[in-house]
Amino acid sequence: DAGVIQSPRHEVTEMGQEVTLRCKPISGHNSLFWYRQTMMRGLELLIYFNNNVPIDDSGMPEDRFSAKMPNASFSTLKIQPSEPRDSAVYFCASSPQAGQPQHFGDGTRLSIL
Amino acid sequence: EDQVTQSPEALRLQEGESSSLNCSYTVSGLRGLFWYRQDPGKGPEFLFTLYSAGEEKEKERLKATLTKKESFLHITAPKPEDSATYLCAAYSGNTPLVFGKGTRLSVIA
């Protein structure tokens, strides 16, 4: 079975540029989560969706961050404009329902120069 | 506010040297405690879910236990391939999983 698929795996761009991260959750999973991981802060939840609807975006650091889930098989996390402090690994995860084990993709390593 | 604290931050073991990792949680109405393993360059991989105090789960050399305030991940006779970061997360039903910062385990042959 295919797991959670994220793209790109690596992204290097200059500050001020728009960055779009993509995620395909596991088929049949109704909950989707976006996380950011850094050495200092660990794994931080940015936003999560239930049945394609954003439920809690209180973890989104600033208005520069936005996320969408136009259908059950695709989600995007966008940063515009990007800043060097946004450099981190961004993970997408999905679960059958909230509260059940989440399955993670292998992440996007983002470097903003 | 729900919180999860893991200790130690890093642990170095000789092959075969058993030990335990700790996960302390402050969650109102725990509905699940999750353990994950994360290898470098990979996403966290689900290991166990524990639902109530006294529950235990085992997988190969790993055993997870749960009390009302903490969970332990016991590693028996570890091998170098057990080296990874181990994360725990708590679920209260009010918010999604709250993760600890993890324990980096190194097992030396």
PDB file of C-alpha atoms in Angstrom:
ATOM      1  CA  ASP A   1       0.000   0.000   0.000  1.00  0.00           C
ATOM      2  CA  ALA A   2       1.248   3.483  -0.786  1.00  0.00           C
ATOM      3  CA  GLY A   3       1.984   5.590   2.246  1.00  0.00           C
ATOM      4  CA  VAL A   4       1.746   9.351   2.560  1.00  0.00           C
ATOM      5  CA  ILE A   5       3.539  10.936  -0.372  1.00  0.00           C
ATOM      6  CA  GLN A   6       5.161  14.341  -0.102  1.00  0.00           C
ATOM      7  CA  SER A   7       6.854  16.464  -2.726  1.00  0.00           C
ATOM      8  CA  PRO A   8       9.353  17.849  -3.218  1.00  0.00           C
ATOM      9  CA  ARG A   9      11.748  16.008  -0.871  1.00  0.00           C
ATOM     10  CA  HIS A  10      14.131  18.939  -0.840  1.00  0.00           C
ATOM     11  CA  GLU A  11      13.593  22.591  -1.648  1.00  0.00           C
ATOM     12  CA  VAL A  12      16.198  25.330  -1.640  1.00  0.00           C
ATOM     13  CA  THR A  13      15.092  28.830  -2.518  1.00  0.00           C
ATOM     14  CA  GLU A  14      15.863  32.447  -1.803  1.00  0.00           C
ATOM     15  CA  MET A  15      14.004  34.483   0.742  1.00  0.00           C
ATOM     16  CA  GLY A  16      10.984  36.242  -0.596  1.00  0.00           C
ATOM     17  CA  GLN A  17      10.086  33.449  -2.974  1.00  0.00           C
ATOM     18  CA  GLU A  18       6.841  31.504  -2.792  1.00  0.00           C
ATOM     19  CA  VAL A  19       7.166  27.893  -1.652  1.00  0.00           C
ATOM     20  CA  THR A  20       4.513  25.217  -2.183  1.00  0.00           C
ATOM     21  CA  LEU A  21       4.694  21.855  -0.467  1.00  0.00           C
ATOM     22  CA  ARG A  22       2.465  19.012  -1.579  1.00  0.00           C
ATOM     23  CA  CYS A  23       0.950  15.985   0.121  1.00  0.00           C
ATOM     24  CA  LYS A  24      -1.056  12.970  -0.958  1.00  0.00           C
ATOM     25  CA  PRO A  25      -2.574  11.221   2.068  1.00  0.00           C
ATOM     26  CA  ILE A  26      -3.313   7.522   2.368  1.00  0.00           C
ATOM     27  CA  SER A  27      -6.511   6.649   0.561  1.00  0.00           C
ATOM     28  CA  GLY A  28      -9.459   6.422   2.927  1.00  0.00           C
ATOM     29  CA  HIS A  29      -7.886   8.518   5.646  1.00  0.00           C
ATOM     30  CA  ASN A  30     -10.170  11.346   6.728  1.00  0.00           C
ATOM     31  CA  SER A  31      -7.714  13.430   8.772  1.00  0.00           C
ATOM     32  CA  LEU A  32      -4.655  15.213   7.419  1.00  0.00           C
ATOM     33  CA  PHE A  33      -1.990  17.047   9.405  1.00  0.00           C
ATOM     34  CA  TRP A  34       0.869  19.396   8.545  1.00  0.00           C
ATOM     35  CA  TYR A  35       3.842  19.556  10.923  1.00  0.00           C
ATOM     36  CA  ARG A  36       7.119  21.418  11.075  1.00  0.00           C
ATOM     37  CA  GLN A  37      10.174  19.843  12.731  1.00  0.00           C
ATOM     38  CA  THR A  38      13.272  21.661  13.966  1.00  0.00           C
ATOM     39  CA  MET A  39      15.974  20.685  16.435  1.00  0.00           C
ATOM     40  CA  MET A  40      14.999  23.487  18.790  1.00  0.00           C
ATOM     41  CA  ARG A  41      11.229  23.050  18.840  1.00  0.00           C
ATOM     42  CA  GLY A  42      10.727  19.447  17.828  1.00  0.00           C
ATOM     43  CA  LEU A  43       7.582  18.465  15.941  1.00  0.00           C
ATOM     44  CA  GLU A  44       4.996  21.271  15.832  1.00  0.00           C
ATOM     45  CA  LEU A  45       1.483  20.908  14.464  1.00  0.00           C
ATOM     46  CA  LEU A  46       0.702  23.668  11.982  1.00  0.00           C
ATOM     47  CA  ILE A  47      -2.817  22.796  10.818  1.00  0.00           C
ATOM     48  CA  TYR A  48      -5.108  19.819  10.463  1.00  0.00           C
ATOM     49  CA  PHE A  49      -8.086  18.919   8.321  1.00  0.00           C
ATOM     50  CA  ASN A  50     -11.014  16.573   8.868  1.00  0.00           C
ATOM     51  CA  ASN A  51     -12.871  15.523   5.722  1.00  0.00           C
ATOM     52  CA  ASN A  52     -11.037  18.247   3.765  1.00  0.00           C
ATOM     53  CA  VAL A  53     -12.176  20.996   6.159  1.00  0.00           C
ATOM     54  CA  PRO A  54      -9.568  22.940   8.176  1.00  0.00           C
ATOM     55  CA  ILE A  55     -10.306  22.370  11.850  1.00  0.00           C
ATOM     56  CA  ASP A  56      -7.472  24.068  13.700  1.00  0.00           C
ATOM     57  CA  ASP A  57      -4.865  26.367  12.191  1.00  0.00           C
ATOM     58  CA  SER A  58      -3.690  27.911  15.448  1.00  0.00           C
ATOM     59  CA  GLY A  59      -0.228  26.462  14.862  1.00  0.00           C
ATOM     60  CA  MET A  60       0.303  28.337  11.636  1.00  0.00           C
ATOM     61  CA  PRO A  61       3.047  30.786  12.579  1.00  0.00           C
ATOM     62  CA  GLU A  62       2.020  33.767  10.465  1.00  0.00           C
ATOM     63  CA  ASP A  63      -0.233  34.915   7.687  1.00  0.00           C
ATOM     64  CA  ARG A  64       2.576  34.036   5.299  1.00  0.00           C
ATOM     65  CA  PHE A  65       1.552  30.402   5.775  1.00  0.00           C
ATOM     66  CA  SER A  66      -1.574  28.963   4.191  1.00  0.00           C
ATOM     67  CA  ALA A  67      -2.870  25.448   3.605  1.00  0.00           C
ATOM     68  CA  LYS A  68      -5.563  23.995   1.413  1.00  0.00           C
ATOM     69  CA  MET A  69      -7.154  20.628   0.883  1.00  0.00           C
ATOM     70  CA  PRO A  70      -9.223  20.845  -2.314  1.00  0.00           C
ATOM     71  CA  ASN A  71     -10.082  17.135  -2.237  1.00  0.00           C
ATOM     72  CA  ALA A  72      -9.527  13.999  -0.196  1.00  0.00           C
ATOM     73  CA  SER A  73      -6.341  13.043  -2.016  1.00  0.00           C
ATOM     74  CA  PHE A  74      -4.360  16.275  -2.090  1.00  0.00           C
ATOM     75  CA  SER A  75      -3.210  19.063   0.170  1.00  0.00           C
ATOM     76  CA  THR A  76      -0.797  21.964  -0.137  1.00  0.00           C
ATOM     77  CA  LEU A  77       1.103  24.103   2.324  1.00  0.00           C
ATOM     78  CA  LYS A  78       2.202  27.440   0.927  1.00  0.00           C
ATOM     79  CA  ILE A  79       4.638  29.994   2.303  1.00  0.00           C
ATOM     80  CA  GLN A  80       4.615  33.435   0.711  1.00  0.00           C
ATOM     81  CA  PRO A  81       6.931  35.239   1.090  1.00  0.00           C
ATOM     82  CA  SER A  82       9.441  32.791   2.523  1.00  0.00           C
ATOM     83  CA  GLU A  83      12.025  33.781   5.149  1.00  0.00           C
ATOM     84  CA  PRO A  84      15.230  32.066   6.353  1.00  0.00           C
ATOM     85  CA  ARG A  85      13.581  31.220   9.699  1.00  0.00           C
ATOM     86  CA  ASP A  86      11.099  29.041   7.802  1.00  0.00           C
ATOM     87  CA  SER A  87      13.917  26.570   7.108  1.00  0.00           C
ATOM     88  CA  ALA A  88      12.888  23.228   8.614  1.00  0.00           C
ATOM     89  CA  VAL A  89      11.566  19.805   7.690  1.00  0.00           C
ATOM     90  CA  TYR A  90       7.852  19.856   6.950  1.00  0.00           C
ATOM     91  CA  PHE A  91       5.859  16.667   7.407  1.00  0.00           C
ATOM     92  CA  CYS A  92       2.425  15.679   6.266  1.00  0.00           C
ATOM     93  CA  ALA A  93       0.567  12.910   8.091  1.00  0.00           C
ATOM     94  CA  SER A  94      -2.816  11.262   7.729  1.00  0.00           C
ATOM     95  CA  SER A  95      -4.998   9.051   9.896  1.00  0.00           C
ATOM     96  CA  PRO A  96      -8.322   7.267   9.440  1.00  0.00           C
ATOM     97  CA  GLN A  97      -9.831   9.597  12.055  1.00  0.00           C
ATOM     98  CA  ALA A  98      -8.504  12.133  14.529  1.00  0.00           C
ATOM     99  CA  GLY A  99      -7.099  10.316  17.537  1.00  0.00           C
ATOM    100  CA  GLN A 100      -6.037   7.239  15.600  1.00  0.00           C
ATOM    101  CA  PRO A 101      -2.377   6.596  14.746  1.00  0.00           C
ATOM    102  CA  GLN A 102      -1.024   9.051  12.223  1.00  0.00           C
ATOM    103  CA  HIS A 103       1.073   7.883   9.296  1.00  0.00           C
ATOM    104  CA  PHE A 104       3.780  10.268   8.176  1.00  0.00           C
ATOM    105  CA  GLY A 105       5.383  11.015   4.850  1.00  0.00           C
ATOM    106  CA  ASP A 106       9.136  11.344   4.583  1.00  0.00           C
ATOM    107  CA  GLY A 107       8.964  15.131   4.703  1.00  0.00           C
ATOM    108  CA  THR A 108      10.181  18.091   2.702  1.00  0.00           C
ATOM    109  CA  ARG A 109      13.499  19.569   3.794  1.00  0.00           C
ATOM    110  CA  LEU A 110      13.140  23.302   3.144  1.00  0.00           C
ATOM    111  CA  SER A 111      16.083  25.680   3.091  1.00  0.00           C
ATOM    112  CA  ILE A 112      15.481  29.396   2.625  1.00  0.00           C
ATOM    113  CA  LEU A 113      18.656  31.306   1.808  1.00  0.00           C
TER     114      LEU A 113
ATOM    115  CA  GLU B   1      -2.339  23.134  28.167  1.00  0.00           C
ATOM    116  CA  ASP B   2      -1.476  19.570  27.213  1.00  0.00           C
ATOM    117  CA  GLN B   3       2.239  18.815  27.518  1.00  0.00           C
ATOM    118  CA  VAL B   4       4.514  15.863  26.838  1.00  0.00           C
ATOM    119  CA  THR B   5       8.077  15.666  28.151  1.00  0.00           C
ATOM    120  CA  GLN B   6      10.563  12.972  27.171  1.00  0.00           C
ATOM    121  CA  SER B   7      13.748  11.998  28.954  1.00  0.00           C
ATOM    122  CA  PRO B   8      16.577  11.606  28.508  1.00  0.00           C
ATOM    123  CA  GLU B   9      17.158  13.771  25.424  1.00  0.00           C
ATOM    124  CA  ALA B  10      19.876  11.372  24.288  1.00  0.00           C
ATOM    125  CA  LEU B  11      20.912   7.891  25.377  1.00  0.00           C
ATOM    126  CA  ARG B  12      23.947   5.895  24.385  1.00  0.00           C
ATOM    127  CA  LEU B  13      23.902   2.142  25.047  1.00  0.00           C
ATOM    128  CA  GLN B  14      26.212  -0.742  24.394  1.00  0.00           C
ATOM    129  CA  GLU B  15      24.703  -3.541  22.354  1.00  0.00           C
ATOM    130  CA  GLY B  16      22.795  -5.800  24.743  1.00  0.00           C
ATOM    131  CA  GLU B  17      22.513  -3.141  27.471  1.00  0.00           C
ATOM    132  CA  SER B  18      18.810  -2.844  28.342  1.00  0.00           C
ATOM    133  CA  SER B  19      17.291   0.491  29.343  1.00  0.00           C
ATOM    134  CA  SER B  20      14.085   2.548  29.399  1.00  0.00           C
ATOM    135  CA  LEU B  21      12.925   5.793  27.844  1.00  0.00           C
ATOM    136  CA  ASN B  22      10.474   7.991  29.727  1.00  0.00           C
ATOM    137  CA  CYS B  23       7.494   9.980  28.487  1.00  0.00           C
ATOM    138  CA  SER B  24       5.689  12.143  31.049  1.00  0.00           C
ATOM    139  CA  TYR B  25       2.416  13.714  30.065  1.00  0.00           C
ATOM    140  CA  THR B  26       0.076  16.358  31.420  1.00  0.00           C
ATOM    141  CA  VAL B  27      -3.141  15.821  29.519  1.00  0.00           C
ATOM    142  CA  SER B  28      -6.694  16.222  30.715  1.00  0.00           C
ATOM    143  CA  GLY B  29      -8.492  13.023  29.906  1.00  0.00           C
ATOM    144  CA  LEU B  30      -5.914  10.925  28.080  1.00  0.00           C
ATOM    145  CA  ARG B  31      -7.491   8.934  25.294  1.00  0.00           C
ATOM    146  CA  GLY B  32      -4.343   7.516  23.766  1.00  0.00           C
ATOM    147  CA  LEU B  33      -0.553   7.504  24.150  1.00  0.00           C
ATOM    148  CA  PHE B  34       1.421   6.853  20.980  1.00  0.00           C
ATOM    149  CA  TRP B  35       5.031   5.822  20.425  1.00  0.00           C
ATOM    150  CA  TYR B  36       6.886   6.464  17.181  1.00  0.00           C
ATOM    151  CA  ARG B  37      10.349   5.699  15.851  1.00  0.00           C
ATOM    152  CA  GLN B  38      12.086   8.195  13.554  1.00  0.00           C
ATOM    153  CA  ASP B  39      15.157   7.400  11.484  1.00  0.00           C
ATOM    154  CA  PRO B  40      17.325  10.179   9.979  1.00  0.00           C
ATOM    155  CA  GLY B  41      15.771  11.645   6.848  1.00  0.00           C
ATOM    156  CA  LYS B  42      12.489   9.821   7.415  1.00  0.00           C
ATOM    157  CA  GLY B  43       9.116  10.575   8.885  1.00  0.00           C
ATOM    158  CA  PRO B  44       8.064   9.126  12.242  1.00  0.00           C
ATOM    159  CA  GLU B  45       6.959   5.500  12.036  1.00  0.00           C
ATOM    160  CA  PHE B  46       4.122   4.342  14.269  1.00  0.00           C
ATOM    161  CA  LEU B  47       5.013   1.713  16.893  1.00  0.00           C
ATOM    162  CA  PHE B  48       2.320   1.445  19.601  1.00  0.00           C
ATOM    163  CA  THR B  49      -0.853   2.919  21.009  1.00  0.00           C
ATOM    164  CA  LEU B  50      -1.688   2.588  24.712  1.00  0.00           C
ATOM    165  CA  TYR B  51      -5.136   3.514  25.933  1.00  0.00           C
ATOM    166  CA  SER B  52      -5.315   2.910  29.680  1.00  0.00           C
ATOM    167  CA  ALA B  53      -3.064   2.712  32.730  1.00  0.00           C
ATOM    168  CA  GLY B  54      -1.602  -0.734  33.163  1.00  0.00           C
ATOM    169  CA  GLU B  55      -1.676  -1.556  29.484  1.00  0.00           C
ATOM    170  CA  GLU B  56       1.445  -2.994  27.842  1.00  0.00           C
ATOM    171  CA  LYS B  57       2.379  -3.560  24.201  1.00  0.00           C
ATOM    172  CA  GLU B  58       5.389  -5.436  22.822  1.00  0.00           C
ATOM    173  CA  LYS B  59       7.188  -5.579  19.508  1.00  0.00           C
ATOM    174  CA  GLU B  60      10.456  -7.472  19.184  1.00  0.00           C
ATOM    175  CA  ARG B  61      12.861  -5.887  21.692  1.00  0.00           C
ATOM    176  CA  LEU B  62      10.501  -3.037  22.580  1.00  0.00           C
ATOM    177  CA  LYS B  63       7.847  -2.950  25.269  1.00  0.00           C
ATOM    178  CA  ALA B  64       5.706   0.083  26.028  1.00  0.00           C
ATOM    179  CA  THR B  65       3.895   0.560  29.340  1.00  0.00           C
ATOM    180  CA  LEU B  66       1.508   3.209  30.619  1.00  0.00           C
ATOM    181  CA  THR B  67       0.671   4.671  34.013  1.00  0.00           C
ATOM    182  CA  LYS B  68      -1.600   7.590  34.869  1.00  0.00           C
ATOM    183  CA  LYS B  69       1.247  10.083  34.509  1.00  0.00           C
ATOM    184  CA  GLU B  70       3.863   8.544  32.254  1.00  0.00           C
ATOM    185  CA  SER B  71       4.787   5.922  29.737  1.00  0.00           C
ATOM    186  CA  PHE B  72       7.965   3.933  29.394  1.00  0.00           C
ATOM    187  CA  LEU B  73       9.540   2.370  26.355  1.00  0.00           C
ATOM    188  CA  HIS B  74      11.684  -0.513  27.546  1.00  0.00           C
ATOM    189  CA  ILE B  75      14.393  -1.742  25.203  1.00  0.00           C
ATOM    190  CA  THR B  76      15.699  -5.208  25.973  1.00  0.00           C
ATOM    191  CA  ALA B  77      19.108  -6.289  24.669  1.00  0.00           C
ATOM    192  CA  PRO B  78      19.218  -3.552  22.018  1.00  0.00           C
ATOM    193  CA  LYS B  79      21.013  -3.908  18.719  1.00  0.00           C
ATOM    194  CA  PRO B  80      22.647  -1.184  16.607  1.00  0.00           C
ATOM    195  CA  GLU B  81      19.630  -1.210  14.277  1.00  0.00           C
ATOM    196  CA  ASP B  82      17.500   0.047  17.188  1.00  0.00           C
ATOM    197  CA  SER B  83      19.356   3.372  16.977  1.00  0.00           C
ATOM    198  CA  ALA B  84      16.814   6.083  16.161  1.00  0.00           C
ATOM    199  CA  THR B  85      14.863   8.910  17.747  1.00  0.00           C
ATOM    200  CA  TYR B  86      11.842   7.704  19.701  1.00  0.00           C
ATOM    201  CA  LEU B  87       8.890  10.056  19.990  1.00  0.00           C
ATOM    202  CA  CYS B  88       5.835   9.816  22.173  1.00  0.00           C
ATOM    203  CA  ALA B  89       2.594  11.707  21.706  1.00  0.00           C
ATOM    204  CA  ALA B  90      -0.577  12.105  23.765  1.00  0.00           C
ATOM    205  CA  TYR B  91      -4.150  12.470  22.581  1.00  0.00           C
ATOM    206  CA  SER B  92      -6.856  13.980  24.796  1.00  0.00           C
ATOM    207  CA  GLY B  93      -9.673  14.256  22.313  1.00  0.00           C
ATOM    208  CA  ASN B  94      -9.617  18.050  22.473  1.00  0.00           C
ATOM    209  CA  THR B  95      -6.611  18.582  20.252  1.00  0.00           C
ATOM    210  CA  PRO B  96      -4.618  16.403  17.876  1.00  0.00           C
ATOM    211  CA  LEU B  97      -1.540  14.583  19.070  1.00  0.00           C
ATOM    212  CA  VAL B  98       0.852  16.535  21.287  1.00  0.00           C
ATOM    213  CA  PHE B  99       4.389  15.298  20.671  1.00  0.00           C
ATOM    214  CA  GLY B 100       7.391  15.259  22.947  1.00  0.00           C
ATOM    215  CA  LYS B 101      10.769  16.303  21.575  1.00  0.00           C
ATOM    216  CA  GLY B 102      12.044  12.745  21.496  1.00  0.00           C
ATOM    217  CA  THR B 103      14.911  10.665  22.824  1.00  0.00           C
ATOM    218  CA  ARG B 104      17.861  10.053  20.488  1.00  0.00           C
ATOM    219  CA  LEU B 105      19.017   6.493  21.078  1.00  0.00           C
ATOM    220  CA  SER B 106      22.415   5.276  19.929  1.00  0.00           C
ATOM    221  CA  VAL B 107      23.309   1.599  20.316  1.00  0.00           C
ATOM    222  CA  ILE B 108      26.990   0.867  19.919  1.00  0.00           C
ATOM    223  CA  ALA B 109      28.222  -2.545  18.773  1.00  0.00           C
TER     224      ALA B 109
END
